[in-house]
Structure formats: C-alpha cells, structure tokens
CSV table of C-alpha atoms and ligand atoms in Angstrom, one decimal:
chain,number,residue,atom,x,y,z
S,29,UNK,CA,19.8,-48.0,-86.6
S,30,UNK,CA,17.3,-48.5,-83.8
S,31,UNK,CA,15.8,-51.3,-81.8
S,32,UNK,CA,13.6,-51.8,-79.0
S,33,UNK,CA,14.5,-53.3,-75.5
S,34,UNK,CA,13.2,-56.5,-73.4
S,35,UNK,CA,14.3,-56.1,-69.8
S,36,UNK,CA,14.1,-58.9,-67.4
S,37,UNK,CA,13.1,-57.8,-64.3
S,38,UNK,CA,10.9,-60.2,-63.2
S,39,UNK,CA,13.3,-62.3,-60.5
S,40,UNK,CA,13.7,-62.6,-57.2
S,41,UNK,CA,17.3,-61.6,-56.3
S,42,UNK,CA,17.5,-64.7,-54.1
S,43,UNK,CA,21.4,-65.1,-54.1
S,44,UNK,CA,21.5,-61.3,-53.4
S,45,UNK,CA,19.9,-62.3,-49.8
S,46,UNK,CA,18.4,-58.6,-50.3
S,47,UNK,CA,14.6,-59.5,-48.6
S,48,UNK,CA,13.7,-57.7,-52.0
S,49,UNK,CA,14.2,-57.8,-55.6
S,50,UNK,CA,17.8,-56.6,-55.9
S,51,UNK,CA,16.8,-54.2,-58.1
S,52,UNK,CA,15.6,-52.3,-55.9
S,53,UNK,CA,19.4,-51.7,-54.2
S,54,UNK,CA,20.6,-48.4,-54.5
S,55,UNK,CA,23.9,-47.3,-55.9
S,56,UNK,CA,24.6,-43.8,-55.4
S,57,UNK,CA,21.2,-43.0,-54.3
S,58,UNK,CA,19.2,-44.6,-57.1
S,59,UNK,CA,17.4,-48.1,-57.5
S,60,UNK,CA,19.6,-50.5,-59.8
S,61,UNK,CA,16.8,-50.8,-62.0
S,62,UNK,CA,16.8,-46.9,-62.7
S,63,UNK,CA,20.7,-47.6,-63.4
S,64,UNK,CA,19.9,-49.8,-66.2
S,65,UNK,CA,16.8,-47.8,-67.3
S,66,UNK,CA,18.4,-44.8,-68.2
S,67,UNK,CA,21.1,-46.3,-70.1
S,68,UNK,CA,17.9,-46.4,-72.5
S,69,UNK,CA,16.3,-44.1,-71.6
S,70,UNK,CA,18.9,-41.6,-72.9
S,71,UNK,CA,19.9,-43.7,-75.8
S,72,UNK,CA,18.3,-42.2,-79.1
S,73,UNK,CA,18.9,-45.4,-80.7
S,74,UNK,CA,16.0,-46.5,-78.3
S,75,UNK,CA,12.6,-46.4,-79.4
S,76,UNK,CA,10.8,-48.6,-76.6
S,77,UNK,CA,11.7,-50.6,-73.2
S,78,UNK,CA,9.4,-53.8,-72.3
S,79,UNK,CA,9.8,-54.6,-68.8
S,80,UNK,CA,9.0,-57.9,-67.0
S,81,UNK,CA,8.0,-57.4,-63.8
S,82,UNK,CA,6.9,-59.7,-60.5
S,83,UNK,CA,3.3,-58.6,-59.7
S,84,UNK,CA,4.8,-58.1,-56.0
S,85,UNK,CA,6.9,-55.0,-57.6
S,86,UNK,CA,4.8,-53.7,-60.2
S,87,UNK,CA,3.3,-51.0,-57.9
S,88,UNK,CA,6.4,-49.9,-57.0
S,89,UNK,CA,8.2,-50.4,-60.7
S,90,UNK,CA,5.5,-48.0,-61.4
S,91,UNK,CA,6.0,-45.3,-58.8
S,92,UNK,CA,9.5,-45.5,-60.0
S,93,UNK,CA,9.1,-45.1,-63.4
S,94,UNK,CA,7.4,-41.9,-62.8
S,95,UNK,CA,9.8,-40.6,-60.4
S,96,UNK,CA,12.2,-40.6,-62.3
S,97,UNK,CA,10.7,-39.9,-65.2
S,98,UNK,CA,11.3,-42.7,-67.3
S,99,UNK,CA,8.8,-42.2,-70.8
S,100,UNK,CA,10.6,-44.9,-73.6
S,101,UNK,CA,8.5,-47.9,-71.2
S,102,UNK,CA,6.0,-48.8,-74.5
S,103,UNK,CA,4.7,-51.9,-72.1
S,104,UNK,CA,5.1,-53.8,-68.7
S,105,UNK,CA,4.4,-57.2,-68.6
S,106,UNK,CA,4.2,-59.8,-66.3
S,107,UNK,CA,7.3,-62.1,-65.7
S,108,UNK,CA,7.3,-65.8,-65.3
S,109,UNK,CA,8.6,-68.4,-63.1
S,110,UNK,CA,12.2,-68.7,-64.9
S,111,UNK,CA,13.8,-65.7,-67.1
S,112,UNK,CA,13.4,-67.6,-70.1
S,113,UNK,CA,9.1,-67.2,-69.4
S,114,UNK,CA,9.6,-63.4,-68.8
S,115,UNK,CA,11.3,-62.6,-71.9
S,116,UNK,CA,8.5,-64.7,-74.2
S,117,UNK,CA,5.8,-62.7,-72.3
S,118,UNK,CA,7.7,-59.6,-73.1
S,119,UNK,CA,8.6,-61.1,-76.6
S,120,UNK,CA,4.7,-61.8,-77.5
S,121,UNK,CA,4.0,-58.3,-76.9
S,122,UNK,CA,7.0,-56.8,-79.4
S,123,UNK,CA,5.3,-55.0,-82.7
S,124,UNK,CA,8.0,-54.4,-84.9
S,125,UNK,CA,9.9,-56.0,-87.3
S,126,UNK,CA,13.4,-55.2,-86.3
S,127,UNK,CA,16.3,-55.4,-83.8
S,128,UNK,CA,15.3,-56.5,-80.3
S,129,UNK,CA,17.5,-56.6,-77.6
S,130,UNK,CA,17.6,-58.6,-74.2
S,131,UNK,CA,19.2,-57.2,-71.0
S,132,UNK,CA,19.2,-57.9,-68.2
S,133,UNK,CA,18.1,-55.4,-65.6
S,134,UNK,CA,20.6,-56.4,-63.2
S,135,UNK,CA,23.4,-55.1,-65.7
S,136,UNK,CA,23.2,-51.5,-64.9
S,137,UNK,CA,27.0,-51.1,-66.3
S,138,UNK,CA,26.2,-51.6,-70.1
S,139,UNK,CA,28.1,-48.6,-72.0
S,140,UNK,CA,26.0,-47.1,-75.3
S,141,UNK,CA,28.6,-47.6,-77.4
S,142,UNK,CA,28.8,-51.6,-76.7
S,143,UNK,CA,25.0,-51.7,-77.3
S,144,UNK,CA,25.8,-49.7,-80.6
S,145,UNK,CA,28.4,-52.3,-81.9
S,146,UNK,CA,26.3,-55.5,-80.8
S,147,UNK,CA,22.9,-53.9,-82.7
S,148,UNK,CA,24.8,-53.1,-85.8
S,149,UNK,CA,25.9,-56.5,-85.6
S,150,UNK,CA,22.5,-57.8,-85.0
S,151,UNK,CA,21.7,-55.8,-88.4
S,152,UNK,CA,24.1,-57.4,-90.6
S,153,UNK,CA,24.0,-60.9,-89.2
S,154,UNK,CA,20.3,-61.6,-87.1
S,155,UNK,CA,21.8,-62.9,-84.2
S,156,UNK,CA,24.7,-60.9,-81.8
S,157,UNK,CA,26.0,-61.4,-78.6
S,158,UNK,CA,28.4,-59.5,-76.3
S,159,UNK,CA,30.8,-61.2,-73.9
S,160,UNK,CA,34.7,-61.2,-72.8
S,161,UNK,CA,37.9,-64.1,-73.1
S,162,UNK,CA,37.7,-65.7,-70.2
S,163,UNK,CA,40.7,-64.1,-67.6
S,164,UNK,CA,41.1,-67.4,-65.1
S,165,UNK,CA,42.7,-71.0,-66.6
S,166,UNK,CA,39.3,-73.3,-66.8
S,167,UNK,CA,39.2,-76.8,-65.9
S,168,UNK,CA,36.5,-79.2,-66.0
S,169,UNK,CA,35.8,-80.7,-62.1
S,170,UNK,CA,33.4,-83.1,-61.4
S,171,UNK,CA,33.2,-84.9,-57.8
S,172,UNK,CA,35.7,-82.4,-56.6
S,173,UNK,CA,38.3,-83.7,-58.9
S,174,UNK,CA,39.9,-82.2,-62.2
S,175,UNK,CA,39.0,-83.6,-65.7
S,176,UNK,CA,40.8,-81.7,-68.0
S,177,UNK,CA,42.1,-78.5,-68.4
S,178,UNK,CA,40.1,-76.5,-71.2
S,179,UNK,CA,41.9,-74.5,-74.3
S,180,UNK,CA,41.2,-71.2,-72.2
S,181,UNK,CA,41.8,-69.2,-75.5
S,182,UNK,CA,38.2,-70.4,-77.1
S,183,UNK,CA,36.4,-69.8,-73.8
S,184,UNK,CA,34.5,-66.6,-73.4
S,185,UNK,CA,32.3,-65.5,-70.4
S,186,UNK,CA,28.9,-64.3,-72.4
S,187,UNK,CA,26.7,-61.5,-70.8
S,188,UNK,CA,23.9,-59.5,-72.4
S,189,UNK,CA,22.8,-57.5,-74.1
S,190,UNK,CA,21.9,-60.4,-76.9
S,191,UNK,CA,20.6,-58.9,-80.0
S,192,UNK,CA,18.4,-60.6,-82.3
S,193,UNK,CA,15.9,-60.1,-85.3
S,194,UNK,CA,12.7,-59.8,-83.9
S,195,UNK,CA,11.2,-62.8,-86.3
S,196,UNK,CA,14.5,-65.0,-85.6
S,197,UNK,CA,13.9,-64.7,-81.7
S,198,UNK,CA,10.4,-65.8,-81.5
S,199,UNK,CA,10.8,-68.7,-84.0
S,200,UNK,CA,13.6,-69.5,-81.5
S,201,UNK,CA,11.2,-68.9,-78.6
S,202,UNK,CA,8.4,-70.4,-80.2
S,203,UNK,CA,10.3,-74.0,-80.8
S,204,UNK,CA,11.9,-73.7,-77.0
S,205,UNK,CA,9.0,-73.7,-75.6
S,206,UNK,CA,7.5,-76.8,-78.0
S,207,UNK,CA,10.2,-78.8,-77.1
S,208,UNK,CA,10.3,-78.0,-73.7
S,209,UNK,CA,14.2,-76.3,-73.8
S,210,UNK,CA,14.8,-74.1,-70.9
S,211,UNK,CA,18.7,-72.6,-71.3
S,212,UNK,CA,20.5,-70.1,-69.2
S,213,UNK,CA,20.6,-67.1,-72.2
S,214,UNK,CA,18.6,-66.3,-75.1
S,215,UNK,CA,21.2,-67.0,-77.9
S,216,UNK,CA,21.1,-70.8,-76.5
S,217,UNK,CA,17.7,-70.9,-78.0
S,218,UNK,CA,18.5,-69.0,-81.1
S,219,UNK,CA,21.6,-71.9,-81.8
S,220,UNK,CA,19.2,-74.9,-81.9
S,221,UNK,CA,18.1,-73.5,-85.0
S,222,UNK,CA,21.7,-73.7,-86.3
S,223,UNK,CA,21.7,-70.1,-87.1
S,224,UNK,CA,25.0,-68.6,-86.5
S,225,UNK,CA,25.5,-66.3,-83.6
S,226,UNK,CA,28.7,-63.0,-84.0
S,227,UNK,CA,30.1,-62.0,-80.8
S,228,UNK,CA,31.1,-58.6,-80.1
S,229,UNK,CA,33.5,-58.0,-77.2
S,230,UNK,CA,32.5,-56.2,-74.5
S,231,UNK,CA,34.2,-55.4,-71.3
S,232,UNK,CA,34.8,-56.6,-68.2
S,233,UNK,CA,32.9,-53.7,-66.1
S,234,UNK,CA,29.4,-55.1,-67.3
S,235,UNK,CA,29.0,-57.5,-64.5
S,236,UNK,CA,25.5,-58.7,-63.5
S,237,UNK,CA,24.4,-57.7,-59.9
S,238,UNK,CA,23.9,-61.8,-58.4
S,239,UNK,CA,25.5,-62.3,-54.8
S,240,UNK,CA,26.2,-59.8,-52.0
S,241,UNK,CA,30.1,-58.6,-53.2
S,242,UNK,CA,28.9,-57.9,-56.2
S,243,UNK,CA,27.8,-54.2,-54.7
S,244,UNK,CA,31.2,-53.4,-53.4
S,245,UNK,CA,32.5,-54.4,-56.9
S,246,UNK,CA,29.6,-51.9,-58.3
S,247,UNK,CA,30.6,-49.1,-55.9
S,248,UNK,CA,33.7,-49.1,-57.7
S,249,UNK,CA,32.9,-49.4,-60.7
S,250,UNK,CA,30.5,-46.3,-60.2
S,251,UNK,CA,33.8,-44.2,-58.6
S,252,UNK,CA,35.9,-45.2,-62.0
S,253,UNK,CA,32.9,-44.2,-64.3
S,254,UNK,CA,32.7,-41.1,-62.1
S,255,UNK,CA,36.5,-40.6,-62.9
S,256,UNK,CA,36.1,-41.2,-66.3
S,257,UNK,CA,33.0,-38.5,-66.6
S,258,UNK,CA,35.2,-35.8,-64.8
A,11,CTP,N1,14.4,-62.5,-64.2
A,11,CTP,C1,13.1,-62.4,-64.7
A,11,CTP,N2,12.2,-63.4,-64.4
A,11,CTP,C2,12.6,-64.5,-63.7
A,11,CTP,C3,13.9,-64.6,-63.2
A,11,CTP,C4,14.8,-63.6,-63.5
A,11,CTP,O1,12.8,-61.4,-65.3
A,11,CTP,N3,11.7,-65.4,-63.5
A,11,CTP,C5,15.4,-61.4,-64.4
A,11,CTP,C6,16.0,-60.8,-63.2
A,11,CTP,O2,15.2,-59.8,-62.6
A,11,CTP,C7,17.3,-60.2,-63.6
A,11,CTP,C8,17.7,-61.1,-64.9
A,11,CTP,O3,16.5,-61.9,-65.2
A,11,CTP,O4,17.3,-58.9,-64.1
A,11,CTP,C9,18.8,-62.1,-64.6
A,11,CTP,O5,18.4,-63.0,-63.6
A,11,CTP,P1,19.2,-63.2,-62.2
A,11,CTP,O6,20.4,-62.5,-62.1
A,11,CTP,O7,19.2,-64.7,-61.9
A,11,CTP,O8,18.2,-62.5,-61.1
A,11,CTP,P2,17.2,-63.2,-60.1
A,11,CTP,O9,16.5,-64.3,-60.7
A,11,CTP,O10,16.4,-62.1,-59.5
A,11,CTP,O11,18.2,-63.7,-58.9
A,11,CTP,P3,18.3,-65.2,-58.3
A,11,CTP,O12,18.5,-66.1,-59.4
A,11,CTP,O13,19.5,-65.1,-57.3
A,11,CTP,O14,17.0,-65.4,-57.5
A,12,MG,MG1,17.7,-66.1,-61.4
C-alpha cells in the first residue's frame, strides 16, 4: 500500500488575521506547514508530496523545505484563486496510477494510522473519506430563526485526508471544472458522478487551523500528543 500526497497550501489564512499564510505559525517552534509535512515525510507509505503554493511564499516554502530537510516533495505547484484550482494544478501534475490523497496543510494533527485506514479504504472502494458524528444537536436556521431540528445521528463533520483513485479524481476534476462546480471538499466533486464514497472515522484531534482560537486549541492538543509520546 502506498499513495502519493496533494497538499493545499496555496491560501491566504484570512480568517486566521495572521498578516501571513497561517502556515507559517509556529507550534512548538516549527512552521504549521512543517507539522503537516513531516507527518509524510516520515510515513513509508509515502512515496511523493505535491504542494500548492502562493507565489508570495514559494521562496520561503522553499527555504523551509530545505531546513528542515524535507526530500518526499516530487513537485511544487502553483495554487489558484479557490482550493478547489490548487488541487487540479497539483492533480495535472500527478504520474501514477494509484491512491492520491488530499490534505490539507492546515491539518497538522492527522495520525498515520487514520491515513493508513482511509488509503486501504481508498484501495478497495476508489473513493474514502475521513470525518467524525457530529458532537452538538444541528438545526437548520435561516433568518435567525429555527427550521427544523436535523436527525443528528446521520450528521458527520467531514475533514481530510480524502482518498481517491488517481483516474476517478481527475474525471471528477475534469467534469467540475466543465460544468463550472466549485464545492467546499474534493469528494463533493467525486459524488456528482454517482460513485459511492466509504467514510472512515477519524478523530476529533484533527482540526483544521481557520480562526485565531484554533492555536490555543492546537497548543493543547500538541501537550496531549506530547503525553501520549512520553
Ligand atoms: N488553499 C489553497 N489554495 C487556495 C485556498 C486554500 O491551497 N486558493 C489551502 C490552504 O492553504 C489550506 C487549505 O487549502 O491549507 C484549506 O483552506 P483554508 O483553511 O480555507 O485556508 P485559507 O484559504 O488559507 O484560509 P482563509 O479561507 O481564512 O483565507
Ligand atoms: Mg480558504
């Protein structure tokens, strides 16, 4: 089992308020990007990273890379104006004929064993996703006013990795971008082609880095892992 990588990286952090790309927050010392990196970097499952990157950062992407000596990057590319355009750059550039994954960078959290489960999953159905049951009750509002209350036991909060055949992802790229469909993860595209998606659950540590309190949540998290490690 192996599978190559497509990490956005391409945004601009604007909810983070950072003046930067977020990713280049430190947590214990070390750019969140590096976080995420190394996860791969020091998974042998791993055989190449594609990162998307924002011309503004690639200089310093680079510089990074080398510092800390990260050697699975097989190609940078450069990202577009929404996620969904980074990942078809990155996509267009992908050589094999196997698993691809999509994470995002801002998930430095992601444990090797969840990747393991969701690319074995990939393997024996094309398409995989990783997510949790939703924790809170769910209601549908809409001009500040409750619609319903929503079977909370069918509702899952979805986060990446998404795991894919390589040919099934770009057909579902490929027709995206023909009919002009821009959605908020990559499996969104891969379901307009009716092809059924398998879910793998994850846990609730793998939070995406997206507002300002997400870092103290993150320092945590680190101190648990830390814990765990010890
Ligand atoms: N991303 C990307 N290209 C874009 C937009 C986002 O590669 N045009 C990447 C981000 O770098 C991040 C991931 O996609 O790793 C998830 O996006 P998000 O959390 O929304 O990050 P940003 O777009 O940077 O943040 P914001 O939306 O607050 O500006
Ligand atoms: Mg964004």
């Amino acid at each position: 089992m192996t599978y190559q990588v497509i990490l956005p990286a391409a945004g601009r952090g604007k909810r983070m308020r950072a003046g930067k790309n977020k990713l280049l927050l430190e947590l214990n010392g070390m750019p969140v990007l590096i976080h995420t990196l190394r996860v791969f970097e020091e998974d042998e499952a791993c055989d190449g990273i594609i990162l998307a990157t924002h011309p503004q950062d690639d200089e310093e992407f680079k510089a990074l890379l080398k510092k800390y000596r990260v050697t699975k990057v097989i190609n940078l590319v450069p990202g577009g104006e929404e996620r969904q355009h980074s990942i078809f750059n990155a996509l267009k550039t992908v050589k094999t004929n196997g698993i691809i994954l999509v994470h995002d960078a801002a998930r430095p959290f992601i444990r090797k064993g969840h990747i393991h489960r969701l690319t074995e999953k990939a393997e024996e159905t094309g398409a995989a996703i990783i997510g949790v049951p939703a924790k809170d009750t769910m209601k549908k509002v809409q001009n500040g006013g409750v619609v319903e209350t929503v079977e909370r036991s069918s509702l899952w909060a979805v986060q990446t990795p998404q795991a894919f055949r390589v040919s099934l992802l770009k057909e579902a790229y490929e027709r995206a971008e023909r009919e002009e469909f821009l959605g908020t993860d990559d499996a969104s595209l891969v379901e307009r082609l009716d092809h059924p998606i398998a879910v793998v659950e994850g846990d609730y540590d793998n939070i995406k880095l997206t507002t300002p309190e997400d870092l103290y949540f993150a320092e945590a998290i680190m101190k648990k892992r830390e814990k765990e490690f010890c």
